[in-house]
CSV table of C-alpha atoms in Angstrom, one decimal:
chain,number,residue,atom,x,y,z
A,20,MET,CA,109.6,119.9,60.8
A,21,ALA,CA,107.3,120.1,63.8
A,22,THR,CA,107.2,117.2,66.3
A,23,ILE,CA,103.7,116.1,67.5
A,24,VAL,CA,103.3,115.5,71.2
A,25,ARG,CA,101.0,112.5,71.5
A,26,LEU,CA,99.4,110.8,74.5
A,27,PRO,CA,101.6,107.9,75.6
A,28,LYS,CA,100.1,104.6,76.8
A,29,LEU,CA,99.0,105.5,80.3
A,30,GLY,CA,96.7,102.7,81.5
A,31,LEU,CA,94.1,105.2,82.5
A,32,SER,CA,90.3,105.3,81.9
A,33,ASP,CA,88.7,105.9,78.5
A,34,ARG,CA,87.9,109.5,79.1
A,35,GLY,CA,89.8,112.4,80.8
A,36,GLU,CA,90.7,116.0,80.5
A,37,ILE,CA,93.7,118.3,80.4
A,38,VAL,CA,93.2,120.1,83.7
A,39,GLU,CA,96.2,122.4,83.2
A,40,TRP,CA,98.6,123.5,80.5
A,41,ARG,CA,101.9,124.4,82.1
A,42,VAL,CA,103.1,126.2,79.0
A,43,ALA,CA,101.4,128.2,76.2
A,44,PRO,CA,102.4,129.0,72.6
A,45,PRO,CA,105.1,130.3,71.9
A,46,ASP,CA,106.9,129.2,75.1
A,47,ARG,CA,110.1,127.4,74.7
A,48,VAL,CA,110.3,123.9,76.2
A,49,GLN,CA,113.0,121.3,76.8
A,50,SER,CA,112.6,117.5,76.2
A,51,GLY,CA,111.2,116.1,79.4
A,52,ASP,CA,109.6,119.3,80.6
A,53,VAL,CA,106.1,118.8,82.0
A,54,ILE,CA,103.8,120.7,79.6
A,55,ALA,CA,100.3,119.5,80.8
A,56,ILE,CA,98.5,117.6,83.5
A,57,LEU,CA,96.0,115.0,82.3
A,58,GLU,CA,93.4,113.8,84.8
A,59,SER,CA,91.2,110.7,84.4
A,60,ASP,CA,88.9,108.8,86.7
A,61,LYS,CA,92.0,106.9,88.1
A,62,SER,CA,94.7,109.5,88.5
A,63,ALA,CA,96.4,112.7,87.4
A,64,VAL,CA,99.6,112.3,85.3
A,65,ASP,CA,102.2,114.6,83.8
A,66,ILE,CA,102.5,114.9,80.1
A,67,GLU,CA,106.1,115.6,79.0
A,68,ALA,CA,107.6,117.3,76.0
A,69,THR,CA,109.1,114.7,73.7
A,70,THR,CA,111.6,117.2,72.2
A,71,GLY,CA,112.9,120.7,72.7
A,72,GLY,CA,111.8,123.8,70.8
A,73,VAL,CA,108.9,126.2,70.7
A,74,LEU,CA,105.4,125.2,71.5
A,75,LEU,CA,103.6,125.9,68.3
A,76,THR,CA,100.1,125.0,69.2
A,77,THR,CA,97.9,122.8,71.4
A,78,TYR,CA,95.1,120.6,70.0
A,79,VAL,CA,93.2,120.2,73.2
A,80,ASP,CA,91.8,123.0,75.3
A,81,GLU,CA,92.3,123.2,79.1
A,82,GLY,CA,89.3,121.6,80.7
A,83,GLU,CA,88.2,119.8,77.5
A,84,GLU,CA,87.1,116.2,78.0
A,85,ILE,CA,88.8,113.9,75.5
A,86,ALA,CA,89.2,110.2,74.8
A,87,ILE,CA,92.5,108.9,76.3
A,88,GLU,CA,93.9,107.1,73.2
A,89,PRO,CA,97.6,106.3,73.0
A,90,GLY,CA,98.9,108.4,70.1
A,91,ARG,CA,96.3,111.1,70.3
A,92,PRO,CA,97.9,114.4,69.3
A,93,ILE,CA,97.7,117.1,71.9
A,94,ALA,CA,100.4,119.6,70.9
A,95,ALA,CA,103.1,120.5,68.4
A,96,ILE,CA,106.7,121.6,69.0
A,97,GLY,CA,108.9,123.1,66.4
A,98,SER,CA,111.2,125.9,65.5
A,99,GLU,CA,110.5,129.6,66.1
A,100,GLY,CA,108.4,131.0,63.3
A,101,GLU,CA,107.4,127.6,62.0
A,102,THR,CA,103.7,127.0,61.1
A,103,ALA,CA,102.0,124.4,63.2
A,104,PRO,CA,100.4,121.5,61.3
A,105,SER,CA,96.6,121.3,61.4
A,106,LEU,CA,94.9,118.5,63.4
A,107,ASP,CA,93.9,116.8,60.2
A,108,GLU,CA,97.5,116.7,59.1
A,109,THR,CA,98.7,115.1,62.4
A,110,GLU,CA,96.1,112.4,62.0
A,111,ASP,CA,97.2,111.6,58.5
A,112,GLU,CA,100.4,110.1,59.9
A,113,SER,CA,100.5,106.3,60.3
A,114,SER,CA,99.5,104.7,63.6
A,115,GLU,CA,103.0,103.3,64.0
A,116,GLN,CA,104.6,106.8,63.9
A,117,ALA,CA,101.9,108.1,66.2
A,118,SER,CA,102.9,105.6,68.9
A,119,GLU,CA,106.6,105.9,68.9
A,120,ASP,CA,106.5,107.2,72.5
A,121,ASP,CA,105.6,103.7,73.9
A,122,GLY,CA,106.8,101.5,71.1
A,123,GLU,CA,103.3,100.1,70.4
A,124,SER,CA,100.8,100.7,67.6
A,125,MET,CA,98.4,103.5,68.4
A,126,GLN,CA,95.3,101.3,68.4
A,127,SER,CA,94.2,97.9,67.4
A,128,GLN,CA,92.7,97.2,64.0
A,129,PRO,CA,89.3,98.9,63.7
A,130,GLU,CA,86.3,96.8,64.6
A,131,GLN,CA,83.9,95.9,61.7
A,132,VAL,CA,80.4,97.0,62.7
A,133,PRO,CA,77.1,96.6,60.8
A,134,SER,CA,75.8,99.8,59.1
A,135,VAL,CA,73.5,100.9,56.3
A,136,ASP,CA,76.1,100.2,53.6
A,137,GLY,CA,77.4,97.1,55.3
A,138,ASP,CA,81.2,98.0,55.2
A,139,LEU,CA,81.5,100.8,57.7
A,140,ARG,CA,84.6,100.6,60.0
A,141,VAL,CA,84.6,102.1,63.4
A,142,THR,CA,87.1,101.8,66.3
A,143,PRO,CA,85.6,100.3,69.5
A,144,LYS,CA,86.2,103.5,71.5
A,145,ALA,CA,84.7,105.7,68.7
A,146,ARG,CA,81.6,103.5,68.7
A,147,VAL,CA,81.2,104.0,72.5
A,148,VAL,CA,81.8,107.8,72.3
A,149,ALA,CA,79.2,108.1,69.5
A,150,ALA,CA,76.7,106.2,71.6
A,151,GLU,CA,77.4,108.5,74.5
A,152,GLN,CA,76.8,111.6,72.3
A,153,GLY,CA,73.6,110.2,70.8
A,154,ILE,CA,75.0,109.9,67.3
A,155,GLU,CA,73.1,107.1,65.5
A,156,LYS,CA,74.1,107.5,61.8
A,157,LEU,CA,77.8,106.9,61.8
A,158,GLU,CA,77.9,106.8,58.0
A,159,ASN,CA,77.6,110.6,58.1
A,160,ILE,CA,81.0,110.9,59.8
A,161,LYS,CA,84.1,111.4,57.7
A,162,PRO,CA,86.7,108.6,58.5
A,163,THR,CA,90.3,109.6,58.9
A,164,GLY,CA,91.7,106.5,60.6
A,165,PRO,CA,93.5,103.4,59.3
A,166,GLU,CA,91.7,101.7,56.4
A,167,GLU,CA,89.3,104.6,56.4
A,168,SER,CA,88.0,103.8,59.8
A,169,ILE,CA,86.1,106.2,62.1
A,170,THR,CA,88.1,107.2,65.1
A,171,VAL,CA,87.2,109.0,68.4
A,172,SER,CA,88.6,112.2,66.9
A,173,ASP,CA,86.3,111.9,63.9
A,174,VAL,CA,83.3,111.4,66.2
A,175,GLU,CA,84.2,114.4,68.3
A,176,ARG,CA,84.8,116.6,65.3
A,177,PHE,CA,81.5,115.6,63.7
A,178,SER,CA,79.7,116.3,67.1
A,179,ALA,CA,81.3,119.8,67.3
A,180,GLU,CA,80.4,120.7,63.7
A,181,THR,CA,76.8,119.3,63.7
A,182,GLU,CA,73.9,121.6,64.7
A,183,PRO,CA,73.2,121.0,68.4
A,184,THR,CA,70.3,118.6,69.1
A,185,SER,CA,67.5,118.8,71.6
A,186,ILE,CA,68.1,117.4,75.0
A,187,GLU,CA,65.3,114.8,74.7
A,188,GLY,CA,63.9,112.7,71.8
A,189,ALA,CA,61.9,114.3,69.1
A,190,GLY,CA,58.7,112.9,70.5
A,191,ASP,CA,59.1,114.4,73.9
A,192,SER,CA,56.7,117.3,74.5
A,193,SER,CA,58.4,118.5,77.7
A,194,PRO,CA,59.9,122.1,77.8
A,195,ALA,CA,63.4,120.6,77.8
A,196,SER,CA,62.8,118.8,74.6
A,197,ALA,CA,62.7,122.1,72.7
A,198,VAL,CA,66.0,123.2,74.0
A,199,LYS,CA,69.0,123.1,71.7
A,200,SER,CA,72.1,122.0,73.4
A,201,THR,CA,75.5,120.5,72.8
A,202,PRO,CA,76.2,116.9,73.9
A,203,LYS,CA,78.6,118.1,76.6
A,204,ALA,CA,76.0,120.6,77.9
A,205,LYS,CA,73.5,117.8,78.0
A,206,ARG,CA,75.8,115.5,80.0
A,207,PHE,CA,76.9,118.3,82.4
A,208,ALA,CA,73.3,119.4,83.0
A,209,SER,CA,72.2,115.8,83.7
A,210,ASP,CA,75.1,115.3,86.1
A,211,HIS,CA,74.0,118.4,88.1
A,212,SER,CA,70.2,117.9,87.8
A,213,ILE,CA,69.8,121.2,85.9
A,214,GLY,CA,66.8,121.8,83.6
A,215,LEU,CA,68.2,123.1,80.3
A,216,GLU,CA,65.0,125.1,79.8
A,217,ASN,CA,66.2,127.4,82.5
A,218,VAL,CA,69.7,128.1,81.0
A,219,THR,CA,70.3,130.9,78.6
A,220,GLY,CA,72.2,129.6,75.5
A,221,THR,CA,75.0,131.5,73.9
A,222,GLY,CA,76.1,128.9,71.3
A,223,PRO,CA,75.2,128.7,67.6
A,224,LYS,CA,71.5,129.5,67.0
A,225,GLY,CA,71.1,130.0,70.7
A,226,ALA,CA,72.2,126.5,71.7
A,227,VAL,CA,73.1,125.9,75.3
A,228,THR,CA,76.8,125.1,75.7
A,229,GLU,CA,78.6,123.5,78.6
A,230,GLU,CA,79.9,126.9,79.6
A,231,ASP,CA,76.3,128.2,79.8
A,232,VAL,CA,75.4,125.4,82.1
A,233,GLN,CA,78.4,126.1,84.3
A,234,ARG,CA,77.6,129.8,84.4
A,235,HIS,CA,74.0,129.0,85.4
A,236,LEU,CA,75.2,126.6,88.1
A,237,GLU,CA,77.6,129.1,89.6
A,238,GLY,CA,75.1,132.0,89.6
A,239,GLY,CA,71.6,130.7,89.7
A,240,THR,CA,69.3,127.9,90.9
A,241,ALA,CA,70.3,124.4,89.8
A,242,GLN,CA,66.7,123.2,89.3
A,243,THR,CA,63.5,124.7,88.1
A,244,PRO,CA,62.0,126.8,91.0
A,245,PRO,CA,58.9,125.3,92.5
A,246,PRO,CA,55.6,127.1,91.9
A,247,ALA,CA,54.7,129.7,94.5
A,248,GLU,CA,51.8,127.8,95.9
A,249,SER,CA,54.0,124.9,96.9
A,250,GLY,CA,55.1,126.8,100.0
A,251,ILE,CA,58.8,126.1,99.3
A,252,SER,CA,61.1,129.1,99.4
A,253,THR,CA,64.8,129.1,98.5
A,254,THR,CA,67.2,132.0,98.2
A,255,SER,CA,69.7,130.0,96.1
A,256,GLY,CA,70.6,126.5,95.2
A,257,ASP,CA,68.5,123.3,95.3
A,258,PRO,CA,65.7,122.9,98.0
A,259,ALA,CA,67.1,120.8,100.8
A,260,GLY,CA,63.6,119.8,101.9
A,261,ASP,CA,60.2,121.2,102.8
A,262,ASN,CA,60.3,124.9,103.8
A,263,ALA,CA,64.1,124.9,103.5
A,264,GLU,CA,65.9,128.3,103.1
A,265,TYR,CA,69.6,128.8,102.6
A,266,THR,CA,72.1,130.8,100.7
A,267,VAL,CA,74.8,128.9,98.8
A,268,ALA,CA,78.2,130.3,99.9
A,269,GLU,CA,80.3,128.3,97.4
A,270,VAL,CA,79.9,125.6,94.8
A,271,ARG,CA,82.8,123.1,94.9
A,272,GLU,CA,83.0,120.8,91.9
A,273,LEU,CA,84.7,117.5,92.5
A,274,SER,CA,87.7,116.6,90.4
A,275,ARG,CA,87.4,113.6,88.1
A,276,VAL,CA,89.5,111.5,90.6
A,277,GLU,CA,87.2,112.6,93.5
A,278,ARG,CA,84.1,111.7,91.5
A,279,THR,CA,85.5,108.3,90.8
A,280,VAL,CA,86.3,107.6,94.4
A,281,ALA,CA,82.9,108.8,95.4
A,282,ASN,CA,81.2,106.6,92.9
A,283,ARG,CA,83.3,103.5,93.8
A,284,LEU,CA,82.7,103.9,97.5
A,285,SER,CA,79.0,104.6,97.1
A,286,ARG,CA,78.7,101.4,95.1
A,287,SER,CA,80.7,99.5,97.7
A,288,ALA,CA,78.5,100.8,100.5
A,289,ARG,CA,75.3,99.8,98.6
A,290,GLU,CA,76.5,96.4,97.5
A,291,LYS,CA,78.7,95.1,100.3
A,292,PRO,CA,77.1,94.2,103.7
A,293,HIS,CA,79.7,95.7,105.9
A,294,VAL,CA,80.3,94.2,109.3
A,295,ARG,CA,82.8,95.7,111.8
A,296,GLY,CA,84.8,94.1,114.5
A,297,ASN,CA,86.9,96.1,117.0
A,298,ARG,CA,89.8,95.2,119.2
A,299,THR,CA,92.1,97.5,121.3
A,300,VAL,CA,95.7,96.4,121.5
A,301,ASN,CA,98.5,97.6,123.7
A,302,ILE,CA,100.9,99.5,121.4
A,303,GLU,CA,103.6,100.1,124.0
A,304,PRO,CA,105.6,96.9,123.2
A,305,VAL,CA,106.0,98.0,119.6
A,306,GLU,CA,107.0,101.5,120.7
A,307,ARG,CA,109.6,100.1,123.1
A,308,VAL,CA,111.2,98.0,120.3
A,309,VAL,CA,111.2,100.9,117.9
A,310,GLY,CA,112.9,103.1,120.6
A,311,GLU,CA,115.5,100.4,121.3
A,312,LEU,CA,116.4,100.1,117.7
A,313,ALA,CA,116.7,103.8,117.3
A,314,SER,CA,118.9,104.2,120.4
A,315,LYS,CA,121.3,101.6,118.9
A,316,ASN,CA,121.2,103.3,115.5
A,317,GLU,CA,120.2,100.0,114.0
A,318,SER,CA,117.3,101.3,111.9
A,319,SER,CA,114.9,104.1,111.2
A,320,LEU,CA,111.9,101.9,111.5
A,321,SER,CA,108.7,103.5,112.8
A,322,VAL,CA,105.7,102.2,114.7
A,323,ASN,CA,103.7,102.3,111.4
A,324,ASP,CA,106.4,100.2,109.7
A,325,LEU,CA,106.1,97.4,112.3
A,326,LEU,CA,102.3,97.6,112.3
A,327,PHE,CA,102.2,97.4,108.5
A,328,ARG,CA,104.5,94.3,108.6
A,329,ALA,CA,102.3,92.7,111.2
A,330,VAL,CA,99.3,93.2,108.9
A,331,VAL,CA,101.2,91.4,106.0
A,332,LEU,CA,102.1,88.5,108.3
A,333,THR,CA,98.5,88.3,109.4
A,334,LEU,CA,97.3,88.1,105.8
A,335,GLU,CA,99.7,85.2,105.3
A,336,ALA,CA,98.0,83.4,108.2
A,337,HIS,CA,94.5,84.3,107.0
A,338,PRO,CA,94.6,84.3,103.1
A,339,GLU,CA,90.8,84.6,102.9
A,340,PHE,CA,91.2,88.3,103.6
A,341,ASN,CA,93.7,88.8,100.8
A,342,ALA,CA,91.1,88.5,98.2
A,343,VAL,CA,88.6,90.2,95.9
A,344,TYR,CA,84.9,89.5,95.2
A,345,GLU,CA,83.5,90.6,91.9
A,346,ASP,CA,81.3,89.1,89.2
A,347,ASP,CA,79.9,86.7,91.8
A,348,GLU,CA,83.4,85.1,92.2
A,349,TYR,CA,85.4,85.1,95.4
A,350,ARG,CA,89.1,85.0,94.4
A,351,LEU,CA,92.0,84.5,96.9
A,352,ILE,CA,95.1,86.3,95.6
A,353,GLU,CA,98.6,84.9,95.9
A,354,GLU,CA,100.4,88.3,95.9
A,355,LYS,CA,99.7,90.5,98.9
A,356,ASN,CA,99.3,93.9,97.4
A,357,VAL,CA,98.5,96.0,100.4
A,358,GLY,CA,97.1,99.5,100.1
A,359,TYR,CA,97.8,102.3,102.6
A,360,ALA,CA,95.2,105.1,102.4
A,361,VAL,CA,96.5,108.7,102.4
A,362,ASP,CA,94.8,112.1,102.3
A,363,SER,CA,96.3,113.8,99.3
A,364,GLU,CA,95.6,117.0,97.5
A,365,HIS,CA,93.5,115.0,95.1
A,366,GLY,CA,91.5,113.6,97.9
A,367,LEU,CA,91.6,110.2,99.5
A,368,LEU,CA,94.0,107.9,97.5
A,369,VAL,CA,95.2,104.4,98.2
A,370,PRO,CA,98.8,103.7,97.1
A,371,VAL,CA,99.5,100.0,96.9
A,372,VAL,CA,102.7,98.2,98.1
A,373,LYS,CA,103.0,95.4,95.5
A,374,ASP,CA,103.9,91.9,96.6
A,375,ALA,CA,104.4,93.0,100.2
A,376,GLY,CA,104.6,89.4,101.4
A,377,SER,CA,107.9,88.8,99.6
A,378,LYS,CA,109.7,91.8,101.2
A,379,SER,CA,111.7,91.9,104.4
A,380,LEU,CA,110.7,94.4,107.1
A,381,ASN,CA,113.2,97.0,106.0
A,382,ALA,CA,112.4,96.6,102.3
A,383,LEU,CA,108.7,96.7,103.1
A,384,ALA,CA,109.1,100.0,105.1
A,385,GLU,CA,111.1,101.5,102.2
A,386,SER,CA,108.5,100.5,99.6
A,387,ARG,CA,105.6,101.9,101.7
A,388,ARG,CA,107.3,105.2,102.2
A,389,ALA,CA,108.3,105.5,98.6
A,390,VAL,CA,104.9,104.9,97.1
A,391,VAL,CA,103.2,107.1,99.7
A,392,ASP,CA,105.7,109.9,99.0
A,393,ARG,CA,105.0,109.7,95.3
A,394,VAL,CA,101.3,110.0,95.9
A,395,LEU,CA,101.6,113.0,98.3
A,396,ASP,CA,104.0,114.7,95.9
A,397,GLY,CA,101.8,114.1,92.9
A,398,ARG,CA,104.6,112.0,91.2
A,399,HIS,CA,102.7,108.7,91.2
A,400,SER,CA,101.7,106.6,88.2
A,401,PRO,CA,98.4,104.9,87.7
A,402,SER,CA,99.9,101.6,88.6
A,403,ASP,CA,100.7,102.9,92.0
A,404,LEU,CA,97.0,102.9,92.8
A,405,GLN,CA,96.0,99.6,91.1
A,406,GLY,CA,95.9,96.0,92.0
A,407,GLY,CA,95.2,96.2,95.8
A,408,THR,CA,94.1,93.1,97.6
A,409,PHE,CA,93.7,94.6,101.2
A,410,THR,CA,93.7,98.1,102.6
A,411,VAL,CA,95.0,99.7,105.8
A,412,THR,CA,93.9,103.2,106.8
A,413,ASN,CA,95.3,105.1,109.8
A,414,VAL,CA,92.6,107.5,111.0
A,415,GLY,CA,94.6,108.0,114.2
A,416,ALA,CA,96.8,110.4,112.2
A,417,LEU,CA,93.6,112.5,111.9
A,418,GLY,CA,92.9,112.4,115.6
A,419,MET,CA,90.1,109.9,115.4
A,420,ASP,CA,89.7,106.9,117.8
A,421,SER,CA,88.0,104.8,115.0
A,422,ALA,CA,86.0,105.1,111.9
A,423,PHE,CA,83.5,103.0,109.9
A,424,SER,CA,85.5,103.0,106.7
A,425,ILE,CA,84.1,101.6,103.4
A,426,ILE,CA,85.8,98.7,101.9
A,427,ASN,CA,87.8,99.5,98.7
A,428,PRO,CA,86.1,97.5,95.9
A,429,PRO,CA,86.6,94.8,94.9
A,430,GLU,CA,88.5,93.9,98.1
A,431,VAL,CA,86.7,92.1,100.9
A,432,ALA,CA,88.1,93.9,104.0
A,433,ILE,CA,89.8,97.0,105.3
A,434,LEU,CA,91.7,97.6,108.6
A,435,VAL,CA,91.2,100.9,110.4
A,436,ILE,CA,93.8,102.0,112.9
A,437,GLY,CA,92.7,104.5,115.5
A,438,ARG,CA,94.7,107.1,117.5
A,439,ARG,CA,97.0,106.2,120.4
A,440,LYS,CA,95.3,106.8,123.8
A,441,PRO,CA,95.3,105.5,127.4
A,442,SER,CA,93.3,102.2,127.6
A,443,LEU,CA,92.6,99.5,130.2
A,444,PHE,CA,94.0,96.0,129.7
A,445,GLU,CA,93.5,92.8,131.6
A,446,THR,CA,96.7,91.2,132.9
A,447,ASP,CA,97.5,88.2,135.2
A,448,ASP,CA,97.8,90.7,138.0
A,449,GLY,CA,94.5,92.5,137.3
A,450,VAL,CA,93.8,95.6,135.2
A,451,GLU,CA,96.5,98.0,134.0
A,452,THR,CA,96.5,101.2,132.1
A,453,ALA,CA,98.7,101.5,129.0
A,454,MET,CA,98.7,103.3,125.6
A,455,GLY,CA,96.5,101.5,123.1
A,456,VAL,CA,95.1,101.8,119.7
A,457,GLN,CA,91.8,100.5,118.5
A,458,LEU,CA,91.9,98.2,115.4
A,459,SER,CA,88.6,98.1,113.5
A,460,LEU,CA,88.3,95.4,110.8
A,461,LEU,CA,85.4,95.8,108.3
A,462,ILE,CA,84.5,92.8,106.2
A,463,ASP,CA,82.3,91.9,103.3
A,464,HIS,CA,79.8,89.7,105.0
A,465,ARG,CA,79.0,87.9,101.7
A,466,VAL,CA,82.3,86.0,102.0
A,467,LEU,CA,83.5,86.6,105.5
A,468,ASP,CA,81.9,86.4,108.9
A,469,GLY,CA,82.4,87.5,112.5
A,470,GLY,CA,84.5,84.4,113.3
A,471,ASP,CA,86.9,85.2,110.5
A,472,ALA,CA,87.2,88.8,111.7
A,473,GLY,CA,87.9,87.7,115.3
A,474,ALA,CA,90.6,85.2,114.2
A,475,PHE,CA,92.3,87.9,112.1
A,476,LEU,CA,92.3,90.5,114.9
A,477,GLN,CA,93.6,87.8,117.4
A,478,THR,CA,96.6,87.0,115.1
A,479,LEU,CA,97.3,90.7,114.5
A,480,ALA,CA,97.2,91.5,118.2
A,481,GLY,CA,99.6,88.6,118.9
A,482,TYR,CA,102.2,90.1,116.6
A,483,LEU,CA,101.8,93.6,118.1
A,484,GLU,CA,101.9,92.5,121.7
A,485,GLN,CA,105.1,90.4,121.0
A,486,PRO,CA,106.9,92.5,118.4
A,487,SER,CA,110.0,90.3,118.5
A,488,THR,CA,108.0,88.0,116.2
A,489,ILE,CA,107.7,90.7,113.7
A,490,LEU,CA,111.4,91.3,113.7
A,491,HIS,CA,112.4,87.7,113.4
A,492,THR,CA,109.8,86.6,110.9
A,493,GLU,CA,111.4,87.1,107.5
């Protein structure tokens, strides 16, 4: 009997897509083999085979956007020559059996929602997906969920089987309103500012599909060309401005993770009044301590390890920075979950060292390296990127002196570390030259001010200029 591979409980967003199938029917797999990569707004995760055998079929196409529901069937594994069960047959199984992977029921009891007949049951996620796809009459959808409830799979099946609808409402007289298109094509075209009236449809009855829009985006103009009398001339792509002419060399579409990062940081830049304070510190004392420890074979600590520990100690002295601001509420957090931004193959990600304040220097160094390595190797889990209360980013590793970084929402501050370079410092004997790094602290001015920033940098500089305090503060 075939074993159904179902989505485990992942803690991801509501929507995502299988960006890669590592195997294809009828490949043989072993239990624990990675068979697919699932990407959501938050992260990319590996989906493993739950048993060994032959991959009989997959129920989700590569690149297809789906609802990330624990228990959702994505593939079937069985014996060679065995017939794979249909998708309908997999959904006839109980929700308890469908969620054996994580020991929890597949979904909560369906939500009772008003309808024409007064007793229609729809799961909360199905209701959201239906609204996104413009489906108003849910009573037309065949329910297959528990207690004859409508699930996300039911909504998506109904959407795929229903004749494509126009992009706009029936009363719209614009050219786009007469264009037949699938819901996915409509969303994709809207995301890329493409007029569907310019896209050649290859779907049922000439409907525009998502693939048609993608093909148009890659090979043609993304917007309706302006009339000749406008004086605007373009060779390809969108007009960049009056009288702009250019040829698009390549169109690079952001991954789901990159789009999420872009949206979050754009919102942060719009909503948070960023204020930056700078201070250059002499980094040579820290370097000397690290060198002495290494010469005695006492540790493998790095300059970054001591600097990271100094930040944690500074947060203990200034708890107003270890906080979040959302829903008009400024909350100081007890645990110090410090993020360390890294440039990964999935773009800028911020792995979080959880409860950093409770760790010794060596334990903190090990935790930071471990979570950073997981992210760089693509082995991280969604929890590795969640729950941050303060962020550190080292742009010096990229050769930059400083950067005006954007605060990672809903946090209220971010510390930027610049590159090591010769700097001037005042001493009791005058001015001396030493290797320094610039520390830039960006704050959310709604809850913090310049005085707070100055005090934070003063404390941090004190730890770095007298690193023995870092070693002996446990």
